[in-house]
Amino acid sequence: MSDDLGAVGELAALARILPRLGGAAALLGPGDDAALLAAPDGRVLLSTDVMVEGPDFRRAWSTPEDLGRKAVATNLADVAAMGGAPTGLLVALTAPADTPVTLLEGIADGMAAACSVLAPGIGVVGGDLTRSPVLTIAVTVAGDLQGRAPVTRAGARPGDVLGYAGDLGLAGAALRLLFAAGEQDPAAVAALRRDRPGLLAAQLAPTPPIAAGPAAALAGATAMLDVSDGLLRDGARIARASGVDLDLDASAVEREADVVAAAAGCSAEEALAAVLGGGEDHGLLATFSGALPTGFRRLGRVLEGTGEVRLGGAVASDAGWDSFAG
Amino acid sequence: MSDDLGAVGELAALARILPRLGGAAALLGPGDDAALLAAPDGRVLLSTDVMVEGPDFRRAWSTPEDLGRKAVATNLADVAAMGGAPTGLLVALTAPADTPVTLLEGIADGMAAACSVLAPGIGVVGGDLTRSPVLTIAVTVAGDLQGRAPVTRAGARPGDVLGYAGDLGLAGAALRLLFAAGEQDPAAVAALRRDRPGLLAAQLAPTPPIAAGPAAALAGATAMLDVSDGLLRDGARIARASGVDLDLDASAVEREADVVAAAAGCSAEEALAAVLGGGEDHGLLATFSGALPTGFRRLGRVLEGTGEVRLGGAVASDAGWDSFAG
């Protein structure tokens, strides 16, 4: 008998999926018109991100668990980048009627795993499951500021130190290897997974430093974001919002590129491109007026300026990802 | 020059769309990693719903403004159905690269209009715009309980009165006429819009009684939900969650069917089917131990039972919408 969504039906599929998401710490979880989460701060952080099959992921590369892990991790990073602690997730999943329910169970397992590793105690508290020609995973995350001010992109000041927590360039380098392996050669993808598991995970199932977000806020971070579209492009967002320039240390960038080159077995030039423009690492780029907190390493400094990112003083060109361009 | 998303690009498109969404009352709105909303109650209601082109809407029937209005209205109803007041919205929109930006502007206009009519002062505070082969609109709504207990589906008690606020059956009857008009005959759809504007709006751009949700909670509603999948199906959700039966008054249901028959020009039998199984009206079905508050009309009463919906005492069969079944 078929195990696809069309044969199983929405309610029976949900009855199999929801228990895998675990008992999240919600005041009211799935099963009513809305979930109810604690918001002890009296304010709530909210962000949403969608992953679409094709533009954003391929089943030839990602396992269902990978998809669940990545969808959750990228959203958690958005709350962390404000200095908040995640408190719960909503998942709106659209899928063709011939989607195996086991695939959705795998996505749920990956979501639960990402929560338990990156934000213990939280989970999926609600969502929607709808028929569509395309598999899409839209996650909304809620977070709590625990009494602190939000860390926006607009507070960087000349003299601040620029720091970074998490992988940088690995996700982009991994994507390059996956494109080289292609979608039609499962053996090549399996070999990549076997030979470079950490590198592949950086792209397919990233583990951004979620706890470093609140830690940065406590340490007085003046600006912060998570790097999803590339260091130069996202750095420019801080620079423009703050009305400053960010100056990357050439030596720090070289050190990052060395790590990528060793992990990916690629050239120094390819590694540099991944560090500056790769994106999708979802690490935290932040500026501090004082010392960097644990978990952050120095990438450069903040200068007076007009919204540019510089590398060793010279303006570096923009590079990164636009969902619709190119 | 082309005005489609692929030519305009994500950032330029957002620069045109976001201003149309108006200045929402967020502590932090679009432009950072997450939005920040007030949650004065110390808890936050959250719900999400997706509309997918094809299964959930057709551009031959709905204007872009309709799509925006419906996506917002259905989500607001989920917060209202918990007894809460909506506080803000996130929108995750996926669209093909050849989507005209004017279409997204129209959706934004509809969202702003729905907010100003149904929940003045709130708006879209964040979101995501991603390339996809299919146009989908995923909305997440946040709400505040204003110090009250949430009204779940589980509190109905024998002896309670069953009440309803909003349209009932009109959305289903309108869908029937739209299917009869088809997707290939713009003149037939235009004639429907001209001859039965209120009926069409009930399906394409519904205006659920959002303020009736908090009013019901204040009046001591014991259980509540918004009717999205049909009166019998959604009524059974209250009945099962509460461990009771709901008994619909035959005369009340007849009265509802008369309204539908007059609005749609359909037979009494078709009108009855729309009232009992039509769905998509997103009115509020609630039970009360005392008198019905303003805005609610009596549909029946709560009996001891095991989770059935009855009509004039006899068990009525289930009917309604499953996204994947049939």
mmCIF file of C-alpha atoms in Angstrom, chain A:
data_model
loop_
_atom_site.group_PDB
_atom_site.id
_atom_site.type_symbol
_atom_site.label_atom_id
_atom_site.label_comp_id
_atom_site.label_asym_id
_atom_site.label_seq_id
_atom_site.Cartn_x
_atom_site.Cartn_y
_atom_site.Cartn_z
ATOM 1 C CA MET A 1 0.000 0.000 0.000
ATOM 2 C CA SER A 2 1.270 3.433 -0.905
ATOM 3 C CA ASP A 3 2.909 5.493 1.820
ATOM 4 C CA ASP A 4 2.559 8.794 -0.011
ATOM 5 C CA LEU A 5 0.755 11.816 1.376
ATOM 6 C CA GLY A 6 -2.148 11.526 -1.050
ATOM 7 C CA ALA A 7 -2.905 7.967 0.067
ATOM 8 C CA VAL A 8 -2.226 8.484 3.771
ATOM 9 C CA GLY A 9 -4.044 11.827 4.070
ATOM 10 C CA GLU A 10 -3.180 14.961 5.984
ATOM 11 C CA LEU A 11 -4.454 13.946 9.420
ATOM 12 C CA ALA A 12 -2.874 10.483 9.466
ATOM 13 C CA ALA A 13 0.410 11.935 8.188
ATOM 14 C CA LEU A 14 0.409 14.566 10.930
ATOM 15 C CA ALA A 15 -0.301 11.868 13.503
ATOM 16 C CA ARG A 16 2.952 10.199 12.422
ATOM 17 C CA ILE A 17 5.005 13.394 12.104
ATOM 18 C CA LEU A 18 4.059 15.369 15.216
ATOM 19 C CA PRO A 19 5.254 12.842 17.833
ATOM 20 C CA ARG A 20 8.731 12.870 16.254
ATOM 21 C CA LEU A 21 9.006 16.596 16.973
ATOM 22 C CA GLY A 22 9.142 15.842 20.691
ATOM 23 C CA GLY A 23 7.493 17.526 23.628
ATOM 24 C CA ALA A 24 8.411 21.151 23.110
ATOM 25 C CA ALA A 25 8.236 23.578 25.992
ATOM 26 C CA ALA A 26 5.130 25.374 24.723
ATOM 27 C CA LEU A 27 2.262 26.548 26.891
ATOM 28 C CA LEU A 28 0.022 25.200 24.112
ATOM 29 C CA GLY A 29 1.436 23.130 21.249
ATOM 30 C CA PRO A 30 -0.003 21.727 18.017
ATOM 31 C CA GLY A 31 -3.690 20.871 17.912
ATOM 32 C CA ASP A 32 -5.451 24.199 18.337
ATOM 33 C CA ASP A 33 -5.826 27.287 16.141
ATOM 34 C CA ALA A 34 -2.587 28.804 17.429
ATOM 35 C CA ALA A 35 0.284 27.798 19.649
ATOM 36 C CA LEU A 36 1.055 29.690 22.847
ATOM 37 C CA LEU A 37 4.655 30.399 23.828
ATOM 38 C CA ALA A 38 6.067 32.109 26.884
ATOM 39 C CA ALA A 39 7.448 35.596 26.150
ATOM 40 C CA PRO A 40 8.877 36.487 29.562
ATOM 41 C CA ASP A 41 10.660 39.563 28.234
ATOM 42 C CA GLY A 42 7.349 41.160 27.232
ATOM 43 C CA ARG A 43 8.628 41.396 23.661
ATOM 44 C CA VAL A 44 9.062 38.633 21.089
ATOM 45 C CA LEU A 45 11.577 38.245 18.258
ATOM 46 C CA LEU A 46 10.126 36.745 15.075
ATOM 47 C CA SER A 47 11.745 35.705 11.809
ATOM 48 C CA THR A 48 10.833 33.442 8.908
ATOM 49 C CA ASP A 49 12.771 31.703 6.125
ATOM 50 C CA VAL A 50 11.669 29.390 3.334
ATOM 51 C CA MET A 51 13.631 26.615 1.619
ATOM 52 C CA VAL A 52 12.339 25.634 -1.848
ATOM 53 C CA GLU A 53 13.292 22.404 -3.615
ATOM 54 C CA GLY A 54 15.418 23.341 -6.613
ATOM 55 C CA PRO A 55 16.649 26.845 -5.817
ATOM 56 C CA ASP A 56 17.472 26.067 -2.183
ATOM 57 C CA PHE A 57 18.013 22.311 -1.931
ATOM 58 C CA ARG A 58 18.227 19.112 -3.911
ATOM 59 C CA ARG A 59 17.175 15.703 -2.684
ATOM 60 C CA ALA A 60 20.160 14.229 -4.538
ATOM 61 C CA TRP A 61 22.414 15.983 -2.027
ATOM 62 C CA SER A 62 20.403 16.417 1.173
ATOM 63 C CA THR A 63 18.861 13.655 3.239
ATOM 64 C CA PRO A 64 15.445 14.439 4.756
ATOM 65 C CA GLU A 65 17.191 14.808 8.123
ATOM 66 C CA ASP A 66 19.591 17.325 6.555
ATOM 67 C CA LEU A 67 16.633 19.392 5.309
ATOM 68 C CA GLY A 68 15.046 19.496 8.742
ATOM 69 C CA ARG A 69 18.338 20.363 10.412
ATOM 70 C CA LYS A 70 19.130 23.166 7.969
ATOM 71 C CA ALA A 71 15.640 24.688 7.995
ATOM 72 C CA VAL A 72 15.753 24.923 11.781
ATOM 73 C CA ALA A 73 19.397 25.994 12.106
ATOM 74 C CA THR A 74 19.137 28.903 9.674
ATOM 75 C CA ASN A 75 16.094 30.254 11.502
ATOM 76 C CA LEU A 76 17.637 29.848 14.961
ATOM 77 C CA ALA A 77 20.611 31.862 13.685
ATOM 78 C CA ASP A 78 18.298 34.793 12.873
ATOM 79 C CA VAL A 79 17.148 35.008 16.495
ATOM 80 C CA ALA A 80 20.701 34.531 17.788
ATOM 81 C CA ALA A 81 21.862 37.359 15.510
ATOM 82 C CA MET A 82 19.554 39.743 17.403
ATOM 83 C CA GLY A 83 21.066 38.590 20.684
ATOM 84 C CA GLY A 84 18.018 36.523 21.563
ATOM 85 C CA ALA A 85 17.401 32.994 22.739
ATOM 86 C CA PRO A 86 15.060 30.921 20.543
ATOM 87 C CA THR A 87 11.806 29.873 22.230
ATOM 88 C CA GLY A 88 9.901 27.928 19.572
ATOM 89 C CA LEU A 89 9.307 27.156 15.908
ATOM 90 C CA LEU A 90 6.403 26.953 13.478
ATOM 91 C CA VAL A 91 6.741 24.897 10.298
ATOM 92 C CA ALA A 92 4.653 25.402 7.158
ATOM 93 C CA LEU A 93 5.393 22.537 4.829
ATOM 94 C CA THR A 94 4.066 22.226 1.281
ATOM 95 C CA ALA A 95 4.516 18.967 -0.597
ATOM 96 C CA PRO A 96 3.236 17.087 -3.651
ATOM 97 C CA ALA A 97 0.635 14.382 -2.997
ATOM 98 C CA ASP A 98 3.135 11.716 -4.059
ATOM 99 C CA THR A 99 5.630 12.700 -1.339
ATOM 100 C CA PRO A 100 6.411 9.690 0.873
ATOM 101 C CA VAL A 101 5.351 10.317 4.460
ATOM 102 C CA THR A 102 8.702 8.810 5.487
ATOM 103 C CA LEU A 103 10.376 11.845 3.894
ATOM 104 C CA LEU A 104 8.359 14.151 6.148
ATOM 105 C CA GLU A 105 9.200 11.954 9.132
ATOM 106 C CA GLY A 106 12.872 12.374 8.255
ATOM 107 C CA ILE A 107 12.503 16.153 8.047
ATOM 108 C CA ALA A 108 10.801 16.109 11.460
ATOM 109 C CA ASP A 109 13.632 13.988 12.898
ATOM 110 C CA GLY A 110 16.169 16.488 11.577
ATOM 111 C CA MET A 111 14.252 19.393 13.091
ATOM 112 C CA ALA A 112 14.095 17.687 16.473
ATOM 113 C CA ALA A 113 17.817 16.873 16.284
ATOM 114 C CA ALA A 114 18.756 20.464 15.408
ATOM 115 C CA CYS A 115 16.683 21.770 18.316
ATOM 116 C CA SER A 116 18.214 19.358 20.794
ATOM 117 C CA VAL A 117 21.764 20.263 19.700
ATOM 118 C CA LEU A 118 21.418 23.990 19.066
ATOM 119 C CA ALA A 119 18.595 25.143 21.356
ATOM 120 C CA PRO A 120 17.828 22.440 23.925
ATOM 121 C CA GLY A 121 14.302 22.541 25.295
ATOM 122 C CA ILE A 122 12.635 24.226 22.346
ATOM 123 C CA GLY A 123 10.792 22.582 19.473
ATOM 124 C CA VAL A 124 8.122 22.841 16.811
ATOM 125 C CA VAL A 125 4.946 24.143 18.436
ATOM 126 C CA GLY A 126 2.704 24.490 15.403
ATOM 127 C CA GLY A 127 2.499 24.616 11.644
ATOM 128 C CA ASP A 128 0.667 23.815 8.458
ATOM 129 C CA LEU A 129 0.838 20.988 5.915
ATOM 130 C CA THR A 130 -0.486 21.791 2.441
ATOM 131 C CA ARG A 131 -0.472 20.238 -0.993
ATOM 132 C CA SER A 132 1.754 21.892 -3.598
ATOM 133 C CA PRO A 133 3.590 20.933 -6.775
ATOM 134 C CA VAL A 134 6.864 21.824 -4.995
ATOM 135 C CA LEU A 135 8.349 20.737 -1.690
ATOM 136 C CA THR A 136 8.912 23.852 0.426
ATOM 137 C CA ILE A 137 9.800 24.194 4.098
ATOM 138 C CA ALA A 138 8.910 27.540 5.676
ATOM 139 C CA VAL A 139 10.054 27.907 9.268
ATOM 140 C CA THR A 140 9.157 30.730 11.627
ATOM 141 C CA VAL A 141 11.178 31.145 14.799
ATOM 142 C CA ALA A 142 10.304 33.043 17.966
ATOM 143 C CA GLY A 143 12.877 34.269 20.456
ATOM 144 C CA ASP A 144 13.237 36.064 23.742
ATOM 145 C CA LEU A 145 15.633 38.929 24.481
ATOM 146 C CA GLN A 146 15.783 38.134 28.218
ATOM 147 C CA GLY A 147 15.563 41.811 29.113
ATOM 148 C CA ARG A 148 18.348 42.970 26.817
ATOM 149 C CA ALA A 149 18.187 45.478 23.974
ATOM 150 C CA PRO A 150 18.095 43.874 20.513
ATOM 151 C CA VAL A 151 21.430 43.882 18.673
ATOM 152 C CA THR A 152 20.607 45.400 15.286
ATOM 153 C CA ARG A 153 22.849 46.019 12.285
ATOM 154 C CA ALA A 154 22.998 49.731 12.973
ATOM 155 C CA GLY A 155 25.185 50.136 16.073
ATOM 156 C CA ALA A 156 28.757 49.603 14.834
ATOM 157 C CA ARG A 157 31.069 52.543 15.677
ATOM 158 C CA PRO A 158 34.544 53.458 14.435
ATOM 159 C CA GLY A 159 37.092 51.795 16.712
ATOM 160 C CA ASP A 160 34.971 48.699 17.338
ATOM 161 C CA VAL A 161 36.497 45.278 16.757
ATOM 162 C CA LEU A 162 34.892 43.033 14.129
ATOM 163 C CA GLY A 163 34.479 39.457 15.317
ATOM 164 C CA TYR A 164 33.018 36.239 13.936
ATOM 165 C CA ALA A 165 31.722 33.025 15.503
ATOM 166 C CA GLY A 166 31.145 29.797 13.568
ATOM 167 C CA ASP A 167 32.208 28.334 10.231
ATOM 168 C CA LEU A 168 33.186 30.773 7.489
ATOM 169 C CA GLY A 169 33.419 29.711 3.861
ATOM 170 C CA LEU A 170 32.935 25.986 4.462
ATOM 171 C CA ALA A 171 29.306 25.974 3.291
ATOM 172 C CA GLY A 172 30.223 27.739 0.060
ATOM 173 C CA ALA A 173 33.203 25.464 -0.588
ATOM 174 C CA ALA A 174 31.006 22.430 0.013
ATOM 175 C CA LEU A 175 28.407 23.721 -2.451
ATOM 176 C CA ARG A 176 31.123 24.041 -5.074
ATOM 177 C CA LEU A 177 32.091 20.379 -4.603
ATOM 178 C CA LEU A 178 28.431 19.312 -4.718
ATOM 179 C CA PHE A 179 27.879 21.167 -7.994
ATOM 180 C CA ALA A 180 31.018 19.444 -9.359
ATOM 181 C CA ALA A 181 29.636 16.046 -8.291
ATOM 182 C CA GLY A 182 26.301 16.866 -9.902
ATOM 183 C CA GLU A 183 22.849 15.524 -9.232
ATOM 184 C CA GLN A 184 23.015 12.407 -11.398
ATOM 185 C CA ASP A 185 25.915 10.659 -9.673
ATOM 186 C CA PRO A 186 24.900 9.322 -6.251
ATOM 187 C CA ALA A 187 28.292 7.600 -5.888
ATOM 188 C CA ALA A 188 30.140 10.897 -6.239
ATOM 189 C CA VAL A 189 27.930 12.523 -3.597
ATOM 190 C CA ALA A 190 28.347 9.498 -1.311
ATOM 191 C CA ALA A 191 32.116 9.726 -1.733
ATOM 192 C CA LEU A 192 32.031 13.400 -0.776
ATOM 193 C CA ARG A 193 29.979 12.600 2.305
ATOM 194 C CA ARG A 194 32.443 9.848 3.255
ATOM 195 C CA ASP A 195 35.639 11.815 2.580
ATOM 196 C CA ARG A 196 34.582 15.256 3.814
ATOM 197 C CA PRO A 197 31.703 14.767 6.252
ATOM 198 C CA GLY A 198 32.355 17.931 8.231
ATOM 199 C CA LEU A 199 32.588 20.072 5.119
ATOM 200 C CA LEU A 200 29.389 18.630 3.645
ATOM 201 C CA ALA A 201 27.558 19.129 6.937
ATOM 202 C CA ALA A 202 28.544 22.814 6.916
ATOM 203 C CA GLN A 203 26.419 23.199 3.771
ATOM 204 C CA LEU A 204 23.712 20.547 4.180
ATOM 205 C CA ALA A 205 23.123 20.533 7.936
ATOM 206 C CA PRO A 206 24.895 23.546 9.434
ATOM 207 C CA THR A 207 25.295 24.057 13.176
ATOM 208 C CA PRO A 208 25.540 27.822 13.701
ATOM 209 C CA PRO A 209 26.755 29.006 17.119
ATOM 210 C CA ILE A 210 23.310 29.858 18.503
ATOM 211 C CA ALA A 211 24.430 30.350 22.108
ATOM 212 C CA ALA A 212 27.049 32.849 20.897
ATOM 213 C CA GLY A 213 24.238 35.271 20.030
ATOM 214 C CA PRO A 214 23.056 35.978 23.566
ATOM 215 C CA ALA A 215 26.701 35.789 24.713
ATOM 216 C CA ALA A 216 27.624 38.520 22.239
ATOM 217 C CA ALA A 217 24.735 40.678 23.431
ATOM 218 C CA LEU A 218 25.837 40.234 27.048
ATOM 219 C CA ALA A 219 29.379 41.227 26.019
ATOM 220 C CA GLY A 220 28.044 44.472 24.568
ATOM 221 C CA ALA A 221 27.944 43.689 20.842
ATOM 222 C CA THR A 222 27.174 46.944 19.009
ATOM 223 C CA ALA A 223 25.924 45.301 15.765
ATOM 224 C CA MET A 224 25.368 41.721 14.626
ATOM 225 C CA LEU A 225 23.904 39.553 11.870
ATOM 226 C CA ASP A 226 24.223 36.002 10.677
ATOM 227 C CA VAL A 227 26.161 35.575 7.426
ATOM 228 C CA SER A 228 23.768 33.952 4.989
ATOM 229 C CA ASP A 229 24.640 35.746 1.749
ATOM 230 C CA GLY A 230 28.440 36.047 2.032
ATOM 231 C CA LEU A 231 30.854 37.987 4.239
ATOM 232 C CA LEU A 232 31.226 40.949 1.870
ATOM 233 C CA ARG A 233 27.518 41.289 1.169
ATOM 234 C CA ASP A 234 26.392 40.813 4.769
ATOM 235 C CA GLY A 235 29.287 42.885 6.091
ATOM 236 C CA ALA A 236 28.129 45.713 3.845
ATOM 237 C CA ARG A 237 24.697 45.485 5.474
ATOM 238 C CA ILE A 238 26.229 46.281 8.866
ATOM 239 C CA ALA A 239 28.447 48.958 7.297
ATOM 240 C CA ARG A 240 25.555 50.707 5.536
ATOM 241 C CA ALA A 241 23.110 50.432 8.451
ATOM 242 C CA SER A 242 25.765 51.787 10.841
ATOM 243 C CA GLY A 243 27.227 54.407 8.493
ATOM 244 C CA VAL A 244 30.763 53.037 8.874
ATOM 245 C CA ASP A 245 33.263 50.941 6.926
ATOM 246 C CA LEU A 246 34.313 47.452 7.983
ATOM 247 C CA ASP A 247 38.002 46.736 7.387
ATOM 248 C CA LEU A 248 38.884 43.043 7.220
ATOM 249 C CA ASP A 249 42.415 42.142 8.314
ATOM 250 C CA ALA A 250 44.211 40.528 5.370
ATOM 251 C CA SER A 251 45.918 38.111 7.751
ATOM 252 C CA ALA A 252 42.638 37.065 9.385
ATOM 253 C CA VAL A 253 41.010 36.443 6.009
ATOM 254 C CA GLU A 254 44.039 34.424 4.888
ATOM 255 C CA ARG A 255 43.792 32.327 8.018
ATOM 256 C CA GLU A 256 40.100 31.652 7.293
ATOM 257 C CA ALA A 257 40.920 30.746 3.708
ATOM 258 C CA ASP A 258 43.630 28.317 4.874
ATOM 259 C CA VAL A 259 41.022 26.478 6.945
ATOM 260 C CA VAL A 260 38.677 26.259 3.951
ATOM 261 C CA ALA A 261 41.432 25.139 1.570
ATOM 262 C CA ALA A 262 42.442 22.347 3.952
ATOM 263 C CA ALA A 263 38.849 21.216 4.509
ATOM 264 C CA ALA A 264 37.837 21.302 0.851
ATOM 265 C CA GLY A 265 41.129 20.433 -0.818
ATOM 266 C CA CYS A 266 40.729 23.484 -3.030
ATOM 267 C CA SER A 267 43.052 26.232 -4.242
ATOM 268 C CA ALA A 268 43.838 29.306 -2.154
ATOM 269 C CA GLU A 269 41.902 31.418 -4.657
ATOM 270 C CA GLU A 270 38.802 29.227 -4.443
ATOM 271 C CA ALA A 271 39.050 29.231 -0.660
ATOM 272 C CA LEU A 272 39.292 33.025 -0.567
ATOM 273 C CA ALA A 273 36.218 33.317 -2.790
ATOM 274 C CA ALA A 274 34.307 31.007 -0.439
ATOM 275 C CA VAL A 275 35.341 33.038 2.619
ATOM 276 C CA LEU A 276 34.389 36.382 1.108
ATOM 277 C CA GLY A 277 31.328 35.451 -0.938
ATOM 278 C CA GLY A 278 30.269 31.906 -0.136
ATOM 279 C CA GLY A 279 27.391 32.475 2.229
ATOM 280 C CA GLU A 280 25.113 29.948 3.960
ATOM 281 C CA ASP A 281 27.451 29.390 6.927
ATOM 282 C CA HIS A 282 25.057 31.300 9.201
ATOM 283 C CA GLY A 283 27.854 32.180 11.615
ATOM 284 C CA LEU A 284 27.594 35.433 13.567
ATOM 285 C CA LEU A 285 29.378 38.585 12.398
ATOM 286 C CA ALA A 286 29.431 41.165 15.179
ATOM 287 C CA THR A 287 31.140 44.355 16.289
ATOM 288 C CA PHE A 288 32.302 45.022 19.848
ATOM 289 C CA SER A 289 33.525 48.156 21.560
ATOM 290 C CA GLY A 290 35.437 46.023 24.062
ATOM 291 C CA ALA A 291 37.080 42.604 24.052
ATOM 292 C CA LEU A 292 35.643 39.765 21.972
ATOM 293 C CA PRO A 293 33.621 37.256 23.997
ATOM 294 C CA THR A 294 34.469 33.549 24.000
ATOM 295 C CA GLY A 295 33.589 31.912 20.702
ATOM 296 C CA PHE A 296 34.371 34.974 18.572
ATOM 297 C CA ARG A 297 37.611 35.447 16.650
ATOM 298 C CA ARG A 298 38.884 38.747 15.315
ATOM 299 C CA LEU A 299 38.264 39.432 11.602
ATOM 300 C CA GLY A 300 39.001 43.149 11.478
ATOM 301 C CA ARG A 301 37.867 46.522 12.750
ATOM 302 C CA VAL A 302 35.356 49.286 12.199
ATOM 303 C CA LEU A 303 36.476 52.507 10.511
ATOM 304 C CA GLU A 304 34.773 55.779 9.770
ATOM 305 C CA GLY A 305 33.208 55.447 6.354
ATOM 306 C CA THR A 306 30.168 55.304 4.132
ATOM 307 C CA GLY A 307 29.067 51.676 4.129
ATOM 308 C CA GLU A 308 31.942 49.854 2.435
ATOM 309 C CA VAL A 309 33.662 46.603 3.330
ATOM 310 C CA ARG A 310 37.448 46.867 2.956
ATOM 311 C CA LEU A 311 40.104 44.161 2.856
ATOM 312 C CA GLY A 312 43.408 45.378 4.277
ATOM 313 C CA GLY A 313 42.223 48.941 3.701
ATOM 314 C CA ALA A 314 41.125 48.652 0.039
ATOM 315 C CA VAL A 315 37.429 48.572 -0.888
ATOM 316 C CA ALA A 316 36.473 44.963 -1.655
ATOM 317 C CA SER A 317 33.816 44.380 -4.261
ATOM 318 C CA ASP A 318 30.415 43.056 -3.324
ATOM 319 C CA ALA A 319 29.697 39.394 -3.979
ATOM 320 C CA GLY A 320 26.962 37.127 -2.734
ATOM 321 C CA TRP A 321 23.560 35.717 -3.265
ATOM 322 C CA ASP A 322 20.378 37.318 -4.605
ATOM 323 C CA SER A 323 17.519 34.864 -4.814
ATOM 324 C CA PHE A 324 16.319 36.286 -8.140
ATOM 325 C CA ALA A 325 19.410 37.811 -9.766
ATOM 326 C CA GLY A 326 21.744 36.036 -12.154
#
